[in-house]
């Protein structure tokens, strides 16, 4: 079995056992999770663990989220294929690569320059052309390309930043962990129902790294 075939088989098993069995059923999300080569986004020496059911270390002391969480949050955005999506916290670029298969255009913002550079390089090497990586304070969003049909935040803040709400289109969905710095956090989905109205749902309890920046926790 070739190296690539071996990883493809592992991703199939990952999707079946870790993702589908836990209730993620959107066929487009499952297909994206099968196709995006997660092993290309982890640190050298960690490829063998790329499909494990847990976060893994990446550069700058950060982590790549466990596959199930990436799939769950992607499904929660309810993407159909023609959306413009904003991701806050590029990390390795893995979740952006998944979103790139589900939406028309993805803007991803990373505050750590080294991670932004690595993510951009990995995505380019894989030929992912519809993701734009920006190095900036993610709590302020990326107003240049707003409004967004969907926004996903991969770190936990005390509240949903006002800047992100303002950049969400009416009818758009924002998925983000909200809660205490080092304690109780909930993954929430906020749907902008009108110019000045929103609907909020709690999806599950989670533990994420802190969202730092002007409208997050102090860095």
Coordinates of N, CA and C in Angstrom, one line a residue:
X1 N 0.9 -1.2 0.0 CA 0.0 0.0 0.0 C 0.9 1.2 0.0
X2 N 0.6 2.2 -0.9 CA 1.5 3.4 -1.0 C 1.2 4.3 0.2
X3 N 2.1 5.2 0.5 CA 2.0 6.2 1.6 C 0.7 6.9 1.5
X4 N 0.4 7.5 0.3 CA -0.9 8.3 0.1 C -2.1 7.4 0.3
X5 N -2.1 6.2 -0.2 CA -3.2 5.2 0.0 C -3.4 4.9 1.4
X6 N -2.3 4.7 2.1 CA -2.4 4.4 3.6 C -3.1 5.5 4.3
X7 N -2.7 6.8 4.0 CA -3.3 7.9 4.7 C -4.8 8.1 4.3
X8 N -5.1 7.8 3.1 CA -6.5 7.9 2.6 C -7.3 6.9 3.4
X9 N -6.8 5.7 3.6 CA -7.5 4.6 4.4 C -7.7 5.1 5.8
X10 N -6.7 5.7 6.4 CA -6.8 6.2 7.7 C -7.8 7.3 7.9
X11 N -7.8 8.2 6.9 CA -8.9 9.3 6.9 C -10.3 8.7 6.8
X12 N -10.4 7.7 6.0 CA -11.7 7.0 5.9 C -12.2 6.5 7.2
X13 N -11.3 5.8 7.9 CA -11.6 5.2 9.2 C -11.8 6.4 10.2
X14 N -11.1 7.5 10.1 CA -11.3 8.6 11.0 C -12.7 9.2 10.9
X15 N -13.1 9.3 9.6 CA -14.4 9.9 9.3 C -15.5 8.9 9.9
X16 N -15.3 7.7 9.6 CA -16.4 6.7 10.0 C -16.5 6.6 11.5
X17 N -15.3 6.4 12.2 CA -15.3 6.1 13.6 C -15.4 7.3 14.5
X18 N -14.8 8.4 14.1 CA -14.7 9.6 15.0 C -15.7 10.6 14.7
X19 N -16.2 10.7 13.5 CA -17.0 11.8 13.1 C -18.5 11.4 12.8
X20 N -18.6 10.4 11.9 CA -20.0 9.9 11.5 C -20.7 9.3 12.7
X21 N -19.9 8.4 13.4 CA -20.5 7.7 14.6 C -20.9 8.7 15.7
X22 N -20.4 9.9 15.7 CA -20.8 10.9 16.7 C -21.9 11.8 16.3
X23 N -22.4 11.6 15.1 CA -23.6 12.4 14.7 C -23.4 13.5 13.7
X24 N -22.2 13.6 13.1 CA -22.0 14.5 11.9 C -22.4 13.8 10.7
X25 N -23.4 14.3 10.0 CA -24.0 13.5 8.8 C -24.0 14.3 7.5
X26 N -23.6 15.6 7.5 CA -23.6 16.4 6.3 C -22.6 15.7 5.3
X27 N -23.1 15.1 4.2 CA -22.3 14.4 3.3 C -21.1 15.2 2.7
X28 N -21.3 16.5 2.5 CA -20.2 17.4 2.0 C -19.1 17.5 3.0
X29 N -19.5 17.7 4.3 CA -18.5 17.8 5.3 C -17.7 16.5 5.4
X30 N -18.4 15.3 5.4 CA -17.7 14.1 5.5 C -16.8 13.8 4.4
X31 N -17.2 14.2 3.2 CA -16.3 14.1 2.0 C -15.1 15.0 2.1
X32 N -15.3 16.2 2.6 CA -14.1 17.1 2.8 C -13.1 16.6 3.8
X33 N -13.7 16.0 4.9 CA -12.8 15.4 5.9 C -12.0 14.2 5.4
X34 N -12.6 13.5 4.4 CA -11.9 12.4 3.8 C -10.8 12.9 2.9
X35 N -11.1 14.0 2.2 CA -10.2 14.4 1.1 C -9.0 15.3 1.5
X36 N -9.3 16.1 2.5 CA -8.2 17.0 2.9 C -7.1 16.2 3.6
X37 N -5.9 16.3 3.2 CA -4.8 15.5 3.8 C -4.3 16.1 5.1
X38 N -5.0 15.7 6.2 CA -4.7 16.2 7.5 C -3.2 16.0 7.9
X39 N -2.6 14.9 7.4 CA -1.2 14.7 7.7 C -0.2 15.7 7.1
X40 N -0.7 16.5 6.2 CA 0.2 17.6 5.6 C 0.2 18.9 6.5
X41 N -0.7 18.9 7.5 CA -0.9 20.1 8.3 C -0.3 20.0 9.7
X42 N 0.2 18.8 10.0 CA 0.8 18.6 11.4 C 2.3 18.8 11.3
X43 N 2.9 18.9 12.5 CA 4.4 19.1 12.5 C 5.1 17.8 12.0
X44 N 6.3 18.0 11.4 CA 7.1 16.8 11.0 C 7.3 15.9 12.2
X45 N 7.1 14.6 12.0 CA 7.3 13.6 13.1 C 5.9 13.3 13.7
X46 N 4.9 14.0 13.4 CA 3.5 13.7 13.9 C 2.6 13.2 12.9
X47 N 3.1 12.9 11.7 CA 2.2 12.4 10.6 C 1.4 11.2 11.0
X48 N 2.1 10.3 11.7 CA 1.5 9.0 12.1 C 0.3 9.2 13.0
X49 N 0.3 10.3 13.7 CA -0.8 10.6 14.6 C -1.9 11.5 14.0
X50 N -1.7 11.9 12.7 CA -2.6 12.9 12.1 C -4.1 12.6 12.2
X51 N -4.4 11.3 12.2 CA -5.9 11.0 12.2 C -6.3 10.6 13.6
X52 N -5.5 10.8 14.6 CA -5.9 10.4 16.0 C -7.0 11.4 16.4
X53 N -7.8 10.9 17.4 CA -9.0 11.6 17.9 C -8.6 12.6 19.0
X54 N -7.7 13.5 18.7 CA -7.3 14.5 19.7 C -6.5 15.6 19.0
X55 N -6.4 16.8 19.7 CA -5.6 17.8 19.1 C -4.1 17.4 19.0
X56 N -3.4 18.1 18.2 CA -1.9 17.8 18.0 C -1.2 19.1 18.1
X57 N 0.1 19.1 18.5 CA 0.9 20.3 18.6 C 1.3 20.8 17.2
X58 N 1.3 22.1 17.0 CA 1.8 22.7 15.8 C 2.8 23.8 16.2
X59 N 3.3 24.6 15.3 CA 4.3 25.6 15.7 C 3.7 26.7 16.6
X60 N 4.6 27.4 17.3 CA 4.3 28.5 18.1 C 3.4 28.1 19.3
X61 N 3.6 26.9 19.8 CA 2.9 26.4 21.0 C 1.4 26.3 20.8
X62 N 0.9 26.3 19.5 CA -0.5 26.1 19.3 C -0.9 24.7 18.9
X63 N -2.1 24.4 18.6 CA -2.6 23.1 18.3 C -3.5 23.0 17.1
X64 N -3.5 21.9 16.5 CA -4.5 21.6 15.4 C -5.7 20.9 16.1
X65 N -6.9 21.3 15.9 CA -8.0 20.8 16.6 C -8.3 19.3 16.2
X66 N -8.9 18.6 17.2 CA -9.3 17.2 16.9 C -10.2 17.2 15.7
X67 N -10.1 16.1 14.8 CA -10.9 16.1 13.6 C -12.4 16.2 13.9
X68 N -12.9 15.6 14.9 CA -14.4 15.7 15.2 C -14.8 17.1 15.4
X69 N -14.1 17.9 16.1 CA -14.4 19.3 16.3 C -14.4 20.1 15.0
X70 N -13.4 19.9 14.2 CA -13.4 20.6 12.9 C -14.6 20.2 12.1
X71 N -15.0 19.0 12.0 CA -16.2 18.5 11.3 C -17.5 19.1 11.9
X72 N -17.6 19.0 13.2 CA -18.8 19.5 13.9 C -19.0 21.0 13.6
X73 N -17.9 21.8 13.8 CA -18.1 23.2 13.6 C -18.4 23.6 12.1
X74 N -17.8 22.8 11.2 CA -18.0 23.0 9.8 C -19.5 22.7 9.4
X75 N -20.0 21.6 10.0 CA -21.4 21.3 9.7 C -22.3 22.3 10.3
X76 N -22.0 22.8 11.5 CA -22.8 23.8 12.2 C -23.0 25.1 11.4
X77 N -22.0 25.4 10.5 CA -22.1 26.6 9.6 C -23.2 26.5 8.5
X78 N -23.6 25.3 8.3 CA -24.7 25.0 7.3 C -24.4 25.5 5.9
X79 N -23.2 25.2 5.4 CA -22.7 25.7 4.1 C -23.3 24.9 3.0
X80 N -23.7 25.7 1.9 CA -24.2 25.0 0.7 C -23.3 25.0 -0.5
X81 N -22.2 25.9 -0.4 CA -21.2 25.9 -1.5 C -20.9 27.2 -2.1
X82 N -21.8 28.2 -2.0 CA -21.6 29.5 -2.6 C -21.3 30.6 -1.7
X83 N -20.9 30.3 -0.4 CA -20.7 31.3 0.6 C -19.3 31.9 0.6
X84 N -19.3 33.1 1.2 CA -18.0 33.6 1.6 C -17.9 33.5 3.1
X85 N -16.8 32.8 3.6 CA -16.6 32.4 5.0 C -15.4 33.2 5.6
X86 N -15.5 33.6 6.8 CA -14.4 34.1 7.6 C -14.1 33.2 8.7
X87 N -12.8 32.8 8.8 CA -12.3 32.0 9.9 C -11.4 32.8 10.7
X88 N -11.5 32.7 12.0 CA -10.6 33.4 13.0 C -9.8 32.4 13.7
X89 N -8.5 32.5 13.4 CA -7.5 31.5 14.0 C -7.2 30.4 13.0
X90 N -6.3 30.8 12.0 CA -5.9 29.9 11.0 C -5.2 28.6 11.5
X91 N -4.3 28.9 12.5 CA -3.5 27.7 13.0 C -2.7 27.1 11.9
X92 N -2.9 25.8 11.7 CA -2.1 25.1 10.7 C -2.7 25.4 9.2
X93 N -3.9 25.9 9.2 CA -4.6 26.0 7.9 C -5.5 24.8 7.5
X94 N -5.5 23.8 8.4 CA -6.3 22.6 8.1 C -7.8 22.9 8.0
X95 N -8.4 23.6 9.0 CA -9.8 23.8 9.0 C -10.2 24.7 7.8
X96 N -9.3 25.6 7.4 CA -9.5 26.5 6.2 C -9.6 25.6 5.0
X97 N -8.7 24.6 4.9 CA -8.7 23.7 3.7 C -10.0 22.9 3.7
X98 N -10.5 22.5 4.8 CA -11.8 21.8 4.8 C -12.9 22.8 4.4
X99 N -12.9 24.0 4.9 CA -13.9 25.0 4.5 C -13.8 25.4 3.1
X100 N -12.6 25.3 2.5 CA -12.5 25.6 1.1 C -13.2 24.7 0.2
X101 N -13.4 23.4 0.7 CA -14.2 22.5 -0.1 C -15.7 22.7 0.1
X102 N -16.1 23.5 1.1 CA -17.5 23.6 1.4 C -18.1 24.9 1.0
X103 N -17.2 25.9 0.7 CA -17.7 27.3 0.4 C -17.0 27.8 -0.9
X104 N -17.4 28.9 -1.4 CA -16.8 29.5 -2.6 C -15.5 30.2 -2.2
X105 N -15.5 30.9 -1.1 CA -14.3 31.7 -0.8 C -14.1 31.7 0.8
X106 N -12.9 31.6 1.2 CA -12.6 31.6 2.6 C -11.5 32.7 2.9
X107 N -11.8 33.5 3.9 CA -10.8 34.4 4.4 C -10.4 33.9 5.8
X108 N -9.2 33.7 6.1 CA -8.8 33.2 7.4 C -7.7 34.2 8.0
X109 N -7.9 34.5 9.3 CA -7.1 35.5 10.0 C -6.3 34.9 11.1
X110 N -5.0 35.0 11.1 CA -4.2 34.5 12.2 C -3.3 35.6 12.7
X111 N -3.2 35.7 14.1 CA -2.4 36.8 14.7 C -0.9 36.4 14.7
X112 N -0.6 35.1 14.7 CA 0.8 34.8 14.8 C 1.4 34.6 13.4
X113 N 2.4 35.5 13.1 CA 2.9 35.6 11.7 C 3.5 34.2 11.2
X114 N 4.2 33.5 12.1 CA 4.8 32.2 11.7 C 3.7 31.3 11.3
X115 N 2.6 31.2 12.0 CA 1.5 30.3 11.7 C 0.8 30.7 10.4
X116 N 0.6 32.0 10.2 CA 0.0 32.5 9.0 C 0.9 32.1 7.7
X117 N 2.2 32.3 7.9 CA 3.1 32.0 6.8 C 3.1 30.5 6.5
X118 N 3.1 29.6 7.5 CA 3.1 28.2 7.4 C 1.8 27.7 6.7
X119 N 0.7 28.2 7.2 CA -0.7 27.9 6.7 C -0.8 28.2 5.2
X120 N -0.3 29.4 4.9 CA -0.4 29.9 3.5 C 0.5 29.0 2.6
X121 N 1.7 28.6 3.1 CA 2.5 27.8 2.3 C 2.0 26.4 2.1
X122 N 1.4 25.8 3.1 CA 0.8 24.5 3.0 C -0.4 24.5 2.0
X123 N -1.3 25.5 2.2 CA -2.4 25.6 1.3 C -2.0 25.8 -0.2
X124 N -1.0 26.6 -0.4 CA -0.5 26.8 -1.7 C 0.1 25.5 -2.3
X125 N 0.8 24.8 -1.5 CA 1.4 23.5 -1.9 C 0.4 22.5 -2.3
X126 N -0.8 22.6 -1.7 CA -1.9 21.7 -2.0 C -2.8 22.2 -3.1
X127 N -2.5 23.4 -3.6 CA -3.3 23.9 -4.7 C -4.6 24.4 -4.3
X128 N -4.7 24.8 -3.0 CA -6.0 25.4 -2.5 C -6.0 26.9 -2.9
X129 N -6.8 27.2 -3.9 CA -6.8 28.6 -4.4 C -7.8 29.6 -3.9
X130 N -8.8 29.0 -3.1 CA -9.9 29.9 -2.7 C -9.8 30.3 -1.2
X131 N -8.6 30.2 -0.6 CA -8.4 30.6 0.8 C -7.4 31.7 0.8
X132 N -7.8 32.8 1.5 CA -6.9 34.0 1.6 C -6.5 34.1 3.1
X133 N -5.2 34.0 3.3 CA -4.7 34.0 4.7 C -4.2 35.4 5.0
X134 N -4.7 36.0 6.2 CA -4.3 37.3 6.6 C -3.7 37.2 8.0
X135 N -2.6 38.0 8.2 CA -2.0 38.1 9.6 C -2.5 39.4 10.2
X136 N -3.3 39.2 11.2 CA -4.0 40.4 11.9 C -4.6 40.0 13.2
X137 N -5.2 40.9 13.9 CA -6.0 40.6 15.1 C -7.3 40.1 14.7
X138 N -7.5 38.8 14.9 CA -8.8 38.1 14.5 C -10.0 38.6 15.2
X139 N -9.9 39.2 16.4 CA -11.1 39.7 17.1 C -11.7 40.8 16.3
X140 N -11.0 41.5 15.4 CA -11.5 42.6 14.7 C -12.0 42.1 13.3
X141 N -11.9 40.8 13.0 CA -12.4 40.2 11.8 C -11.5 40.6 10.6
X142 N -12.1 40.7 9.4 CA -11.4 41.1 8.2 C -12.5 41.9 7.4
X143 N -12.6 43.2 7.8 CA -13.7 44.0 7.2 C -13.6 44.2 5.7
X144 N -12.4 44.1 5.2 CA -12.2 44.4 3.7 C -13.1 43.5 2.9
X145 N -13.4 42.3 3.3 CA -14.1 41.3 2.5 C -15.5 41.1 3.0
X146 N -15.9 41.8 4.0 CA -17.3 41.7 4.6 C -18.3 42.2 3.6
X147 N -19.6 41.7 3.8 CA -20.1 40.8 4.8 C -19.9 39.3 4.5
X148 N -19.9 38.5 5.5 CA -19.7 37.1 5.4 C -21.0 36.3 5.6
X149 N -21.1 35.2 4.8 CA -22.3 34.3 5.0 C -22.1 33.4 6.2
X150 N -20.9 33.2 6.6 CA -20.6 32.4 7.8 C -19.3 32.8 8.4
X151 N -19.2 32.7 9.7 CA -17.9 33.0 10.4 C -17.7 31.9 11.5
X152 N -16.5 31.5 11.5 CA -16.1 30.4 12.5 C -14.9 30.9 13.3
X153 N -14.9 30.7 14.6 CA -13.9 31.2 15.5 C -13.3 30.0 16.2
X154 N -12.0 29.8 16.1 CA -11.4 28.6 16.7 C -10.7 28.8 18.0
X155 N -11.1 29.8 18.7 CA -10.6 30.1 20.1 C -11.7 30.7 20.9
X156 N -11.6 30.5 22.2 CA -12.8 30.9 23.1 C -12.6 32.4 23.6
X157 N -13.6 33.2 23.4 CA -13.6 34.5 23.9 C -14.7 34.7 25.0
X158 N -14.6 35.8 25.8 CA -15.6 36.0 26.8 C -17.0 36.3 26.3
X159 N -17.0 36.8 25.0 CA -18.3 37.1 24.3 C -18.0 37.1 22.8
X160 N -19.0 37.1 22.0 CA -18.8 37.2 20.6 C -18.4 38.6 20.3
X161 N -17.2 38.9 19.7 CA -16.8 40.2 19.4 C -17.8 41.0 18.5
X162 N -18.0 42.2 18.9 CA -19.0 43.1 18.2 C -18.6 43.2 16.7
X163 N -17.2 43.3 16.5 CA -16.7 43.5 15.1 C -17.2 42.3 14.2
X164 N -17.2 41.1 14.8 CA -17.6 39.9 14.0 C -19.1 39.9 13.7
X165 N -19.8 40.3 14.7 CA -21.3 40.4 14.5 C -21.6 41.3 13.4
X166 N -20.9 42.5 13.4 CA -21.1 43.5 12.4 C -20.7 43.0 11.0
X167 N -19.8 42.1 10.9 CA -19.4 41.6 9.5 C -20.1 40.4 9.0
X168 N -21.1 40.0 9.8 CA -21.9 38.8 9.5 C -23.2 39.3 8.7
X169 N -23.4 38.7 7.5 CA -24.6 39.1 6.7 C -25.9 38.7 7.4
X170 N -26.9 39.4 7.1 CA -28.2 39.0 7.7 C -28.5 37.6 7.1
X171 N -28.9 36.7 8.0 CA -29.1 35.3 7.6 C -27.9 34.4 7.8
X172 N -26.7 35.1 8.1 CA -25.5 34.4 8.3 C -25.4 33.7 9.6
X173 N -24.5 32.7 9.7 CA -24.3 32.0 10.9 C -22.8 32.2 11.4
X174 N -22.7 32.4 12.7 CA -21.4 32.5 13.4 C -21.3 31.4 14.4
X175 N -20.2 30.6 14.4 CA -20.0 29.5 15.3 C -18.7 29.8 16.1
X176 N -18.8 29.8 17.4 CA -17.7 30.2 18.3 C -17.8 29.7 19.7
X177 N -16.7 29.3 20.3 CA -16.7 28.9 21.7 C -16.7 30.2 22.6
X178 N -17.6 30.3 23.5 CA -17.7 31.4 24.4 C -17.7 30.9 25.9
X179 N -16.9 31.7 26.7 CA -17.0 31.3 28.1 C -15.8 31.7 28.9
X180 N -15.5 31.1 30.0 CA -14.4 31.5 30.9 C -13.0 31.2 30.3
X181 N -12.0 31.9 30.7 CA -10.7 31.8 30.2 C -10.1 30.4 30.4
X182 N -10.4 29.8 31.5 CA -9.8 28.5 31.8 C -10.8 27.6 32.5
X183 N -12.1 27.7 32.0 CA -13.1 26.9 32.7 C -14.2 26.6 31.7
X184 N -15.5 26.8 32.2 CA -16.7 26.5 31.4 C -16.8 27.2 30.1
X185 N -16.9 26.5 29.0 CA -17.1 27.2 27.7 C -18.2 26.4 27.0
X186 N -18.9 27.2 26.1 CA -19.9 26.6 25.3 C -19.7 27.0 23.8
X187 N -19.9 26.0 23.0 CA -19.9 26.3 21.5 C -21.3 26.9 21.2
X188 N -21.3 28.1 20.7 CA -22.6 28.7 20.3 C -22.7 29.0 18.8
X189 N -23.9 28.9 18.3 CA -24.2 29.3 17.0 C -25.1 30.6 17.0
X190 N -24.6 31.6 16.5 CA -25.4 32.9 16.4 C -25.8 33.1 15.0
X191 N -27.1 33.2 14.8 CA -27.7 33.5 13.4 C -28.1 34.9 13.4
X192 N -27.7 35.7 12.5 CA -28.1 37.1 12.4 C -29.5 37.1 11.7
X193 N -30.5 37.4 12.4 CA -31.9 37.3 11.8 C -32.4 38.6 11.2
X194 N -31.7 39.7 11.6 CA -32.1 41.0 11.1 C -31.0 42.0 11.3
X195 N -31.2 43.2 10.9 CA -30.2 44.3 11.1 C -29.8 44.4 12.5
X196 N -30.7 44.3 13.5 CA -30.4 44.5 14.9 C -30.9 43.3 15.7
X197 N -31.1 42.1 15.1 CA -31.6 41.0 15.9 C -30.7 39.7 15.6
X198 N -30.7 38.8 16.5 CA -29.9 37.6 16.4 C -30.6 36.5 17.2
X199 N -30.3 35.2 16.7 CA -30.8 34.0 17.4 C -29.6 33.3 17.9
X200 N -29.5 32.8 19.1 CA -28.4 32.1 19.7 C -28.7 30.8 20.2
X201 N -27.9 29.8 19.8 CA -28.1 28.4 20.3 C -26.8 27.9 20.9
X202 N -26.9 27.1 21.9 CA -25.7 26.4 22.5 C -25.7 25.0 21.9
X203 N -24.5 24.7 21.3 CA -24.4 23.4 20.6 C -23.8 22.3 21.5
X204 N -22.8 22.7 22.3 CA -22.1 21.7 23.2 C -21.1 22.4 24.1
X205 N -20.7 21.7 25.1 CA -19.7 22.2 26.0 C -18.3 21.9 25.4
X206 N -17.4 22.8 25.5 CA -16.1 22.6 24.8 C -14.9 23.2 25.7
X207 N -13.7 22.9 25.3 CA -12.5 23.5 25.8 C -11.6 24.0 24.7
X208 N -11.4 25.3 24.6 CA -10.6 25.9 23.5 C -9.5 26.8 24.1
X209 N -8.5 27.0 23.4 CA -7.5 28.0 23.8 C -8.1 29.4 23.8
X210 N -7.6 30.4 24.5 CA -8.2 31.7 24.6 C -8.1 32.5 23.3
X211 N -9.1 33.2 23.0 CA -9.1 34.2 21.8 C -8.5 35.5 22.4
X212 N -7.3 35.9 21.9 CA -6.7 37.1 22.4 C -6.8 38.2 21.3
X213 N -6.9 39.4 21.8 CA -7.0 40.5 20.9 C -7.8 41.7 21.5
X214 N -8.0 42.7 20.7 CA -8.7 43.9 21.1 C -10.1 43.6 21.6
X215 N -10.8 42.6 21.0 CA -12.2 42.3 21.5 C -12.2 40.8 22.0
X216 N -11.1 40.4 22.5 CA -11.1 39.1 23.2 C -10.4 39.2 24.5
X217 N -9.6 38.2 24.9 CA -8.8 38.3 26.2 C -7.6 39.0 25.9
X218 N -7.0 39.7 26.9 CA -5.7 40.4 26.8 C -4.6 39.4 26.4
X219 N -3.8 39.7 25.4 CA -2.8 38.8 24.9 C -1.6 38.7 25.9

